Coordinates of C-alpha atoms in Angstrom, one line a residue:
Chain A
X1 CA 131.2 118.2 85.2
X2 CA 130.0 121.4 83.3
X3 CA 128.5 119.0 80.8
X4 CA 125.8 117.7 83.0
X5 CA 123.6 119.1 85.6
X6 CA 123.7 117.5 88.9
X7 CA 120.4 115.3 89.4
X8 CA 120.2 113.3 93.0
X9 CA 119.1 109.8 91.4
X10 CA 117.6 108.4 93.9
X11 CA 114.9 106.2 92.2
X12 CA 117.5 103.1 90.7
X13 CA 114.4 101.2 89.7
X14 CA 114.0 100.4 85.8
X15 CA 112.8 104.0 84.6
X16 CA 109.9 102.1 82.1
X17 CA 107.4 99.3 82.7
X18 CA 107.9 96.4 80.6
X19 CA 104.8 97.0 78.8
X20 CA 105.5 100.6 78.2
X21 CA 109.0 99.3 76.9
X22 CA 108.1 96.1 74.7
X23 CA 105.5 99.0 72.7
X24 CA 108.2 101.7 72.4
X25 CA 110.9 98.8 71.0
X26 CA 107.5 97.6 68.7
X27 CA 107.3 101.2 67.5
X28 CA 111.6 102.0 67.2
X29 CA 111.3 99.2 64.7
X30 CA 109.3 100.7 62.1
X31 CA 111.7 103.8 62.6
X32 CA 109.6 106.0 65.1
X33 CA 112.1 108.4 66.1
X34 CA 109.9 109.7 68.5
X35 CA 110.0 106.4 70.3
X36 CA 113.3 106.3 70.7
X37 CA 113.5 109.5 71.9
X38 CA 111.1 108.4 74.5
X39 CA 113.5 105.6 75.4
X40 CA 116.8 108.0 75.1
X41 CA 115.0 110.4 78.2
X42 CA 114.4 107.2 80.4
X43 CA 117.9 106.1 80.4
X44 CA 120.5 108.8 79.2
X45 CA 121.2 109.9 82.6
X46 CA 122.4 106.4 83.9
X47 CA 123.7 105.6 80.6
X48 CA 126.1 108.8 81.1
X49 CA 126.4 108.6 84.7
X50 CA 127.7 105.0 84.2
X51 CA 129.8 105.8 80.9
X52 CA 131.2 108.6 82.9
X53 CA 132.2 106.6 85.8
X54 CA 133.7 103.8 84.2
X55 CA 135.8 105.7 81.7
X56 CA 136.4 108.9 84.4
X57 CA 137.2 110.9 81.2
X58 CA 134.4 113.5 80.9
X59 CA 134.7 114.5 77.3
X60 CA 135.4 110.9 75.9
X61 CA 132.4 109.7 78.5
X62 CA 130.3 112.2 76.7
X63 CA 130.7 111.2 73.5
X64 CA 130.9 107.2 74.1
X65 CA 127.3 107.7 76.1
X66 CA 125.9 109.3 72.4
X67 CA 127.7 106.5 70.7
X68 CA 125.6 103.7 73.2
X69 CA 122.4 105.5 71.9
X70 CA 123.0 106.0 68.2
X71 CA 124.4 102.1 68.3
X72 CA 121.4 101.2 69.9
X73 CA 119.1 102.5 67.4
X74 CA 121.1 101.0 64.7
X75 CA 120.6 97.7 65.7
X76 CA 117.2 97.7 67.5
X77 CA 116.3 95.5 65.3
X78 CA 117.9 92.9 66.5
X79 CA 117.3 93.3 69.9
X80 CA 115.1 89.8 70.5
X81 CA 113.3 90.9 74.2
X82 CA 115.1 87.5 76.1
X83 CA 116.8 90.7 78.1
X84 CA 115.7 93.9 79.0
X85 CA 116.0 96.8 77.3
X86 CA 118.1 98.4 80.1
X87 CA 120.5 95.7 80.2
X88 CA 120.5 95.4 76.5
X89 CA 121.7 99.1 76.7
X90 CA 124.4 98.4 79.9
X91 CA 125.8 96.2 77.7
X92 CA 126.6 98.1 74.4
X93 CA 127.8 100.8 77.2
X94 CA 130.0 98.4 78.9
X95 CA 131.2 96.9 75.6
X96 CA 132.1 100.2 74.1
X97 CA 134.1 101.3 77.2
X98 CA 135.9 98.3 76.4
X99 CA 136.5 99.5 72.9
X100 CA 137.6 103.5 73.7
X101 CA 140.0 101.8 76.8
X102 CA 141.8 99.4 74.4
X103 CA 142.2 101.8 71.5
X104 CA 143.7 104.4 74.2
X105 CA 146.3 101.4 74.9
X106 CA 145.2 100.9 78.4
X107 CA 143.2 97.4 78.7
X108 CA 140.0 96.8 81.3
X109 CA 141.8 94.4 83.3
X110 CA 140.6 90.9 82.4
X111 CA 141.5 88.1 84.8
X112 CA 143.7 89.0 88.0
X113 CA 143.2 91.7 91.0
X114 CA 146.1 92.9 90.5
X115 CA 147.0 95.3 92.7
X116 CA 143.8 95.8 94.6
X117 CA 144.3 94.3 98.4
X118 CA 140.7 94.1 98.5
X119 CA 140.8 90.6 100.5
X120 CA 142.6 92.5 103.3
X121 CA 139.6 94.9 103.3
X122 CA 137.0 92.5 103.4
X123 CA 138.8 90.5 106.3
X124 CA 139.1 93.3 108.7
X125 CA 135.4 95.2 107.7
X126 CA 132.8 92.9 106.1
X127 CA 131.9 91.3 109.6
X128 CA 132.4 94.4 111.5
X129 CA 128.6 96.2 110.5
X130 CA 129.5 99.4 111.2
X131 CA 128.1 102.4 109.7
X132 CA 130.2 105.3 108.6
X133 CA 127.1 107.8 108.6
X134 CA 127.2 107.6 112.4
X135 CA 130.7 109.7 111.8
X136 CA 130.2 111.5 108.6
X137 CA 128.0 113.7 107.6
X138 CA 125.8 112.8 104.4
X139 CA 127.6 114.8 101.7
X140 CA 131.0 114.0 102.8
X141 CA 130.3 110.4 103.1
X142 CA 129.5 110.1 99.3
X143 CA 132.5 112.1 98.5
X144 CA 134.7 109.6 100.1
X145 CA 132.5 107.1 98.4
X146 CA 132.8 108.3 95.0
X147 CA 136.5 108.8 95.4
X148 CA 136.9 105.3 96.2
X149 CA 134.6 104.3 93.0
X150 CA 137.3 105.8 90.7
X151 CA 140.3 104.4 92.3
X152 CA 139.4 100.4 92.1
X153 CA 139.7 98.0 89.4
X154 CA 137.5 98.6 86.4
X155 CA 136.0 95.1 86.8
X156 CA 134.8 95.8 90.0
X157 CA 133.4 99.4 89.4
X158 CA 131.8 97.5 86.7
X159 CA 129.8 94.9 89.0
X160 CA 129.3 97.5 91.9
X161 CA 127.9 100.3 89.7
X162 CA 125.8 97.9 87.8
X163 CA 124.4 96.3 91.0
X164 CA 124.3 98.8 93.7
X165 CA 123.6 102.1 91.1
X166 CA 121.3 101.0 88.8
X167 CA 120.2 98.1 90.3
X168 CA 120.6 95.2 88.1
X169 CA 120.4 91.1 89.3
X170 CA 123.4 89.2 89.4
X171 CA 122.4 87.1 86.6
X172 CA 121.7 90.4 84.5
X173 CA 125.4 91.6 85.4
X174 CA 126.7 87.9 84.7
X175 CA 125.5 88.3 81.0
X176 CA 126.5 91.9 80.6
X177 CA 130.0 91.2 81.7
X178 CA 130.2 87.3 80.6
X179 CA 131.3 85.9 83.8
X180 CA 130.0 83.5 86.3
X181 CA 126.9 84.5 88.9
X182 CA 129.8 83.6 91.1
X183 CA 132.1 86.0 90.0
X184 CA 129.7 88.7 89.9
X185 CA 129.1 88.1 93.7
X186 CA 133.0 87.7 94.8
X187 CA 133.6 90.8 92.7
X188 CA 131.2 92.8 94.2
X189 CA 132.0 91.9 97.8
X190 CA 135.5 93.0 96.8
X191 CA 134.5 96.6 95.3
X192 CA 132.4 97.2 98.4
X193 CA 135.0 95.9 100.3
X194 CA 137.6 98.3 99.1
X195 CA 135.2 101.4 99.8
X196 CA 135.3 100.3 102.8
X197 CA 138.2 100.4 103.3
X198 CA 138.7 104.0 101.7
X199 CA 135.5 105.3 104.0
X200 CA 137.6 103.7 107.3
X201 CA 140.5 105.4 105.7
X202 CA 139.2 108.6 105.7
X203 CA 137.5 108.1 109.3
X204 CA 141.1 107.2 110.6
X205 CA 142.5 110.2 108.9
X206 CA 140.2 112.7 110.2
X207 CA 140.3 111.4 113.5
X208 CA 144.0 111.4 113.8
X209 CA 143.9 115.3 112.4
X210 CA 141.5 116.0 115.2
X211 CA 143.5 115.0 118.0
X212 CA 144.9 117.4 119.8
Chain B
X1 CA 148.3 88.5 105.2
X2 CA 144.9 87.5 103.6
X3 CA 142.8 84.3 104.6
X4 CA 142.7 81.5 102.3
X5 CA 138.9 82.6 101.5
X6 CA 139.8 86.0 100.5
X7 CA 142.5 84.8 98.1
X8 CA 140.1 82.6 96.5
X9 CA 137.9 85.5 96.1
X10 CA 140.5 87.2 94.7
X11 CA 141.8 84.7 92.3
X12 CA 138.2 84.2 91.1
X13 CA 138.4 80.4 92.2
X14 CA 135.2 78.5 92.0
X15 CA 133.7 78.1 96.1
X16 CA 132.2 75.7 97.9
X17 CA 128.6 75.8 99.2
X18 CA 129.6 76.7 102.4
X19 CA 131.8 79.4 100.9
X20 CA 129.2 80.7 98.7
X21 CA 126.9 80.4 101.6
X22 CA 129.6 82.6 104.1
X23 CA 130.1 85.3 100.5
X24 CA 126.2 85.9 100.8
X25 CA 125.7 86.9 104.2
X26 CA 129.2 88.8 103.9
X27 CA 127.5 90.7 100.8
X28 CA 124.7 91.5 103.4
X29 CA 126.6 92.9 106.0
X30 CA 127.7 95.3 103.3
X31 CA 124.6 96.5 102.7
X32 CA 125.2 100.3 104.0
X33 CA 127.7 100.6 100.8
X34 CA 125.2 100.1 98.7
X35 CA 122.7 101.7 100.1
X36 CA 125.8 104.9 99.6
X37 CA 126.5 103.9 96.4
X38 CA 123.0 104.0 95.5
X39 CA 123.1 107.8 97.0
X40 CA 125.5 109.3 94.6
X41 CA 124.4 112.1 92.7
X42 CA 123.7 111.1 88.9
X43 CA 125.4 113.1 86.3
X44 CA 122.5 114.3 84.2
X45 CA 122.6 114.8 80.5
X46 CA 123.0 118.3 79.5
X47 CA 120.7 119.9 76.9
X48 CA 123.7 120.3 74.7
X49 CA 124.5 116.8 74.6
X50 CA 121.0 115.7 73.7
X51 CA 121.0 118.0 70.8
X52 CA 124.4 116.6 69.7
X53 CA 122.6 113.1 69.9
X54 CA 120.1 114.1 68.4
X55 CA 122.5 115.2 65.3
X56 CA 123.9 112.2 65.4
X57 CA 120.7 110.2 65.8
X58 CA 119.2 111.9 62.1
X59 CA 122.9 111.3 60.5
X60 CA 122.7 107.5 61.4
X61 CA 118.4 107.9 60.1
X62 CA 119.5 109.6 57.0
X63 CA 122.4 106.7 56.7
X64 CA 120.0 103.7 56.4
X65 CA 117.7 104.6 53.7
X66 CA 121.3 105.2 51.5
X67 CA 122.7 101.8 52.9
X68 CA 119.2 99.9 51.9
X69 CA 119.1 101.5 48.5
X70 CA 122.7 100.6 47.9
X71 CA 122.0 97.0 48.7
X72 CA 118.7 97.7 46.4
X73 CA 121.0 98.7 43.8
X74 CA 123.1 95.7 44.0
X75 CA 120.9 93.7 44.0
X76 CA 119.1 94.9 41.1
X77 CA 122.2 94.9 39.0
X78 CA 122.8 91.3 39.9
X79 CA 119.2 90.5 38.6
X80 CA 120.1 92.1 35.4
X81 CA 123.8 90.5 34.6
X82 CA 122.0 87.2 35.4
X83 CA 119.4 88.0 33.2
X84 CA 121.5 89.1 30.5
X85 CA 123.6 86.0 30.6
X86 CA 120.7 84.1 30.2
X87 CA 119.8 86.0 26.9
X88 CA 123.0 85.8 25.6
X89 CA 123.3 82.4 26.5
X90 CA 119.8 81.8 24.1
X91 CA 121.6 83.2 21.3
X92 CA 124.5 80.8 21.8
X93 CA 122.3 78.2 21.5
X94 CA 120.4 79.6 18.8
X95 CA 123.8 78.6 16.5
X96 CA 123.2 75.0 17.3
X97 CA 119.1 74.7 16.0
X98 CA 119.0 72.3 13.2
X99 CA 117.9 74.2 9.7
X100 CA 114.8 74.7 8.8
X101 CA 113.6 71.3 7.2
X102 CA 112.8 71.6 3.3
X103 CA 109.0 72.2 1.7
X104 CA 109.4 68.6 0.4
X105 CA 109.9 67.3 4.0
X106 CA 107.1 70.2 5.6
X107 CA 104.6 68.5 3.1
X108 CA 105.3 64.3 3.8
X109 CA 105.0 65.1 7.5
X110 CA 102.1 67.1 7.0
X111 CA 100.4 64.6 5.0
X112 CA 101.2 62.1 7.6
X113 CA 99.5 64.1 10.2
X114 CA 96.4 64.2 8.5
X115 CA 96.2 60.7 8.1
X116 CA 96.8 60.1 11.5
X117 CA 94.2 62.3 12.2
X118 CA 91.5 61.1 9.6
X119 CA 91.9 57.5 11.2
X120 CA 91.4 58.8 14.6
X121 CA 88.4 60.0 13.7
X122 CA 86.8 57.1 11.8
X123 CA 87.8 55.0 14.6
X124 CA 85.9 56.9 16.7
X125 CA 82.6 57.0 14.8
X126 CA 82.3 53.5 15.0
X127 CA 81.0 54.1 18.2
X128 CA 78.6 56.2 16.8
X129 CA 74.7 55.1 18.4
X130 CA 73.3 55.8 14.6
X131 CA 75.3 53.2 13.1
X132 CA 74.5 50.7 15.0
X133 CA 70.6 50.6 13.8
X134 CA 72.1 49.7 9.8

């Protein structure tokens, strides 16, 4: 990622206070650039981190993160408050990753699971409350974890980044993605499910290399 | 094999209460995911990006002002052909204005005006307070 510097984001709260936001929007609409610039430092780090990790294309995340930004100043305008400004934002990201993936031919998968045997998953480790850092070290935990980010379904990286990384309400999410509260929650038990999996995965692996 | 539940959850089917109830204490015991998920490191913006949105950003300022005016322009030229139909509509209308009426005709009805006018005003100074002493 030489386009990026590497920044622990461990704060997922919303970066401004509503008051501090409805004033800045007040301001972007009578074209204060400096406002907006304001707005672009609180949230272009999640705004790339999440472009970035939904597209996994570096260069093409780049440029779609800029694109979420200069979109969002075009139509500030019409940005009416009922949400917030972050998840106003998540959702010209998300919608534009659905733009770049159909124009490249490949489709954010709509309706089935397709290939994802998350339900296996969730069978054998939901119940089992277990915790993987009792086995891995810190680092290589979230290595696993990112890994197995990028390898599920773009629907469910959608609900699991939105939820658990930036920490947005399942309602929020509903309206970002335009799907049921319920399917927000059955999705994300499903992503987590399948990191799961790929964390218990790994665990196996290593401890069937370490055997003497 | 999956559970009947999980292929539910899989096919997106709507679930019961007690299945909703059972997916939100599952999506509690999964809590250490999202406390990892949480944990991963952020790919922050690099200065060279910023000043590429920034680019962008004064292209899409400088844009706005030229799409307003456009509209502006428009707009203003619509005003004009409407007004300018309306003009030379008049002067279609102008060819159907009667002629000018003749001196003979100007006088009669301006002769008849006068008398209208002189009887109006004896009429009125009947009610005069002075006359009524004679």
């Amino acid at each position: 990622m030489g386009a990026f510097s590497g920044v622990f984001g461990l704060t997922r709260k919303n970066p401004l206070d509503p008051a501090t936001e409805q004033a800045l929007v007040a301001r972007c609409r009578h074209r204060d650039a400096e406002a907006f610039g304001r707005i672009v430092d609180a949230y272009q780090n999640r705004v790339v981190g999440f472009v970035v990790r939904m597209l996994r294309d570096e260069e093409e995340a780049l440029d779609v993160a800029q694109e979420v930004f200069v979109k969002a100043y075009q139509s500030l305008h019409r940005f009416d408050g009922r949400a917030s400004l972050r998840t106003w934002l998540f959702r010209i990201a998300y919608n534009l990753c659905v733009d770049r993936s159909r124009r490249r031919g490949r489709a954010l998968p709509q309706t089935a699971l397709e290939a994802v045997d998350d339900g296996d998953e969730a069978a054998q480790v939901a119940d089992a409350r277990w915790n993987p850092e009792d086995v891995l070290v810190g680092e290589e935990l979230l290595l696993v974890v990112e890994r197995s980010v990028a390898t599920m379904s773009e629907k469910l990286r959608l609900v699991l980044l939105l939820h658990d990384r930036e920490g947005l309400g399942y309602e929020e999410i509903a309206r970002i993605a335009g799907i049921p509260v319920g399917t927000v929650k059955s999705r994300l038990f499903l992503a987590r499910a399948h990191v799961q999996h790929c964390v218990r995965d790994y665990i196996d692996r290593v401890a069937e290399a370490s055997r003497p | 094999m999956k559970d009947p539940l999980h292929e539910r959850l899989a096919r997106e089917c709507a679930l019961s209460a007690e299945e909703s109830h059972w997916l939100d204490e599952a999506l509690e015991g999964q809590s250490w995911v999202a406390d990892a998920v949480s944990r991963l490191p952020e790919p922050g913006a690099s200065l060279a990006w910023r000043s590429a949105l920034e680019e962008r950003l004064r292209g899409a300022r400088a844009a706005r002002p030229r799409v307003l005016a456009r509209r502006w322009g428009l707009g203003f030229v619509a005003v004009a052909l409407v007004a300018l139909l309306a003009v030379t509509g008049d002067f279609a209308f102008d060819a159907a204005v009667p002629e000018p009426a003749s001196i003979e005709e100007i006088l009669v009805g301006a002769h008849r005006d006068a008398e209208v006018s002189v009887r109006v005003d004896w009429t009125d100074s009947l009610d005069d307070p002075a006359l009524e002493s004679l």
